[in-house]
mmCIF file of C-alpha atoms in Angstrom:
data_model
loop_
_atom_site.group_PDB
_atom_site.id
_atom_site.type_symbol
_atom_site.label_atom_id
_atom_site.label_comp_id
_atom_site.label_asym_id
_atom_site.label_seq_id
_atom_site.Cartn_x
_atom_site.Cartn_y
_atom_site.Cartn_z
ATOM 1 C CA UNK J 1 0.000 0.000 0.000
ATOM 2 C CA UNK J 2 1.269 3.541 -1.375
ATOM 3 C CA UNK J 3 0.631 5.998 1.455
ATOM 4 C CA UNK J 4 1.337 10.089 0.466
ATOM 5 C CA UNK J 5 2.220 12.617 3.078
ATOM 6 C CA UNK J 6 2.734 16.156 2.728
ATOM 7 C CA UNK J 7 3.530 18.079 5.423
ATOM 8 C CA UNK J 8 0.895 21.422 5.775
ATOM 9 C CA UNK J 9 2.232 24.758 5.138
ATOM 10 C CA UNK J 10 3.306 27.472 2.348
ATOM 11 C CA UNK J 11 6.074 26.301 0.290
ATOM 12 C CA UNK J 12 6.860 27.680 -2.954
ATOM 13 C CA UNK J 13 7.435 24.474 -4.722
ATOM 14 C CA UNK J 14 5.752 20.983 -4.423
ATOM 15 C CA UNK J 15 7.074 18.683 -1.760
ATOM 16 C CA UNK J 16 5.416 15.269 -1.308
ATOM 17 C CA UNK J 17 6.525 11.783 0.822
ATOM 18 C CA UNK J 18 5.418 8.484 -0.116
ATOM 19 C CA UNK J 19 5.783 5.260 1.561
ATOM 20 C CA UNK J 20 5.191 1.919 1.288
ATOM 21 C CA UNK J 21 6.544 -1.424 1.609
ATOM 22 C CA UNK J 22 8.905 -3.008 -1.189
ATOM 23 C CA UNK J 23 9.596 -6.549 -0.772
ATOM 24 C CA UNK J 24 9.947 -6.486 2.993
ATOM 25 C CA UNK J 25 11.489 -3.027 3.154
ATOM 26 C CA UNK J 26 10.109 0.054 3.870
ATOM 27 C CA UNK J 27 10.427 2.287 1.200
ATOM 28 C CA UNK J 28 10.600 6.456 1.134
ATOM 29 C CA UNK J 29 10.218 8.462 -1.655
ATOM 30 C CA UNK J 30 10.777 12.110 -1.766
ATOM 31 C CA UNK J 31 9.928 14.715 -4.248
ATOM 32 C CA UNK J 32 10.752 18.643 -4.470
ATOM 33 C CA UNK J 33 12.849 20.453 -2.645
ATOM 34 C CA UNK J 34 14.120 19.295 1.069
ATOM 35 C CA UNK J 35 14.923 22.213 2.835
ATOM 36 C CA UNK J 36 14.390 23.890 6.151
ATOM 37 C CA UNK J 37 10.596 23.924 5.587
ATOM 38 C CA UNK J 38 10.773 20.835 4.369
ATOM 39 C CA UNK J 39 13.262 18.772 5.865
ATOM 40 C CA UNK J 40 11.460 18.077 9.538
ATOM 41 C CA UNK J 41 8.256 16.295 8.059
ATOM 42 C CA UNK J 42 11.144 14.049 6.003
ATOM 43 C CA UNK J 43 13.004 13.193 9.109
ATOM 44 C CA UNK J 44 9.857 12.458 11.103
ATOM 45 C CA UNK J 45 8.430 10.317 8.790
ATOM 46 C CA UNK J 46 11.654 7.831 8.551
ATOM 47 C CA UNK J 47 12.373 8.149 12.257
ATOM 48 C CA UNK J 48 8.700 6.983 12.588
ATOM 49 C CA UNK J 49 9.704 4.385 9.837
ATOM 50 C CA UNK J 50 11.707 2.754 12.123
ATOM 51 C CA UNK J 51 8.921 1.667 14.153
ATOM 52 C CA UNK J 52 7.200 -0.748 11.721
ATOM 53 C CA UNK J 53 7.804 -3.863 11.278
ATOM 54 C CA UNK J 54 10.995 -3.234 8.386
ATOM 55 C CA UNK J 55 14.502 -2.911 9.583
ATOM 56 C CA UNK J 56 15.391 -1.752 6.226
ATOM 57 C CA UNK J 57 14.497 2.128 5.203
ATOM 58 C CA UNK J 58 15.246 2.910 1.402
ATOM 59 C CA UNK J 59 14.880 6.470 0.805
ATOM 60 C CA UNK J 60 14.326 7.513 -2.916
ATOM 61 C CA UNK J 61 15.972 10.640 -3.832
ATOM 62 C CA UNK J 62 15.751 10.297 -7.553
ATOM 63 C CA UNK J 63 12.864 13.116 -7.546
ATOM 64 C CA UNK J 64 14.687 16.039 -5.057
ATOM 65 C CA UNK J 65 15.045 18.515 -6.975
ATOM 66 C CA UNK J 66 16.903 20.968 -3.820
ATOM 67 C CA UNK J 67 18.387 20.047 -1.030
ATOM 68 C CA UNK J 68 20.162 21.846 1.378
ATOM 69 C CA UNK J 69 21.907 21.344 4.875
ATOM 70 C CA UNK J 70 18.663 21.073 6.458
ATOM 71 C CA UNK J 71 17.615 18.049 4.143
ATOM 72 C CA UNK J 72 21.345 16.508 5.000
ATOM 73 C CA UNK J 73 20.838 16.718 8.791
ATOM 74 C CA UNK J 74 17.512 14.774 8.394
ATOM 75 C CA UNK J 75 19.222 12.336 6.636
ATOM 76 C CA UNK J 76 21.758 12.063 9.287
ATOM 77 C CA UNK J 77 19.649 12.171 12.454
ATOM 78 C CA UNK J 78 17.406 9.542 10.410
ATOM 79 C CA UNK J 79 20.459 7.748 9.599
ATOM 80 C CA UNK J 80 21.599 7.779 13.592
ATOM 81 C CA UNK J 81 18.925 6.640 14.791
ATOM 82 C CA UNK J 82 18.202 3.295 12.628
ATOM 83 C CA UNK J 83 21.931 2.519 13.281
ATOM 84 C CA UNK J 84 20.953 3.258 17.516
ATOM 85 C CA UNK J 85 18.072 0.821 16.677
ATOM 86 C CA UNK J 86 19.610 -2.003 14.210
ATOM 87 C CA UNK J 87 17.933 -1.201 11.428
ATOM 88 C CA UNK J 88 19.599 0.105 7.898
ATOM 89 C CA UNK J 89 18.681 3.274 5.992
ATOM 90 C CA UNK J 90 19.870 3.143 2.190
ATOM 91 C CA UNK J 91 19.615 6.016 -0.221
ATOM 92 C CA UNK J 92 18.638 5.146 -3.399
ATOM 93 C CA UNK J 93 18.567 7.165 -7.067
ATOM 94 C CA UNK J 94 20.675 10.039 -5.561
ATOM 95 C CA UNK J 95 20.737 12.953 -8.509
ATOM 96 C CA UNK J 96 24.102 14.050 -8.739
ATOM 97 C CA UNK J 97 23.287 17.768 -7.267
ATOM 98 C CA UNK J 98 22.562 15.559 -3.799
ATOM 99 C CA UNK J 99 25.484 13.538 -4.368
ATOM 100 C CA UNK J 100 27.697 16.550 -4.867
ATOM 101 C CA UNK J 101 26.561 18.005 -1.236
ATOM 102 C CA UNK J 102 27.293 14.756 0.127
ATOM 103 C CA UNK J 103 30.774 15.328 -1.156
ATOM 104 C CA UNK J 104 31.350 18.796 -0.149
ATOM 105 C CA UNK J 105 30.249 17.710 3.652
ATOM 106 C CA UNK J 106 32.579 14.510 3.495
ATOM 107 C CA UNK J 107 29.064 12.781 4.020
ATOM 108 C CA UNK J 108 29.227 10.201 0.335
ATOM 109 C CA UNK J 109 30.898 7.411 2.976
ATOM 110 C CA UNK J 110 28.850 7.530 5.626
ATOM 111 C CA UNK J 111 25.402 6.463 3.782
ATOM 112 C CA UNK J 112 24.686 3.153 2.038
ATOM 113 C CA UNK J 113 23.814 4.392 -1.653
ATOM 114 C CA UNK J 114 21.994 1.777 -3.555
ATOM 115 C CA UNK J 115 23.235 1.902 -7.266
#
């Protein structure tokens, strides 16, 4: 089941979370722009990911079209905290604009990328 969440407010460009469950593994998309508007309803959603009944989080990128240092610090509290609970958070379909921040905050080693 494909659930859609978008977090209430004013942004000036479309930003939408889906999840559902891939094969045993809970699976996060996320579309627009992840930035400090943005970027808490993200990192609550995976956090409360971590709940269910997957130990394995994939979060799509391959539809962020902006993210900033607020978007990476979701990642990495997200990231954190499956790692303080056993469970694994990949990143999958990273655009190269993510990838490149990744890079420019040493950050490309410390997340699982899916190819």
């Amino acid at each position: 089941m494909k659930r859609k969440f978008v977090h209430p407010g004013a942004y000036r460009s479309p930003f939408e979370l889906f999840k559902q469950a891939v094969n045993g593994t809970a699976k996060v998309t996320v579309c627009g722009e992840v930035d400090v508007a943005t970027a808490p309803p993200l990192e609550d959603l995976l956090i409360g990911t971590m709940n269910g009944p997957s130990s394995t989080i994939e979060v799509d990128l391959g539809d962020v079209s902006f993210m900033d240092v607020s978007g990476l610090t979701a990642l990495i509290r997200a990231d954190d905290r499956a790692r303080d609970v056993g469970a694994h958070l990949y990143l999958s379909r990273v655009p190269e604009r993510v990838a490149r921040l990744f890079r420019i905050f040493d950050l490309d080693h410390r997340f699982s990328i899916l190819a």
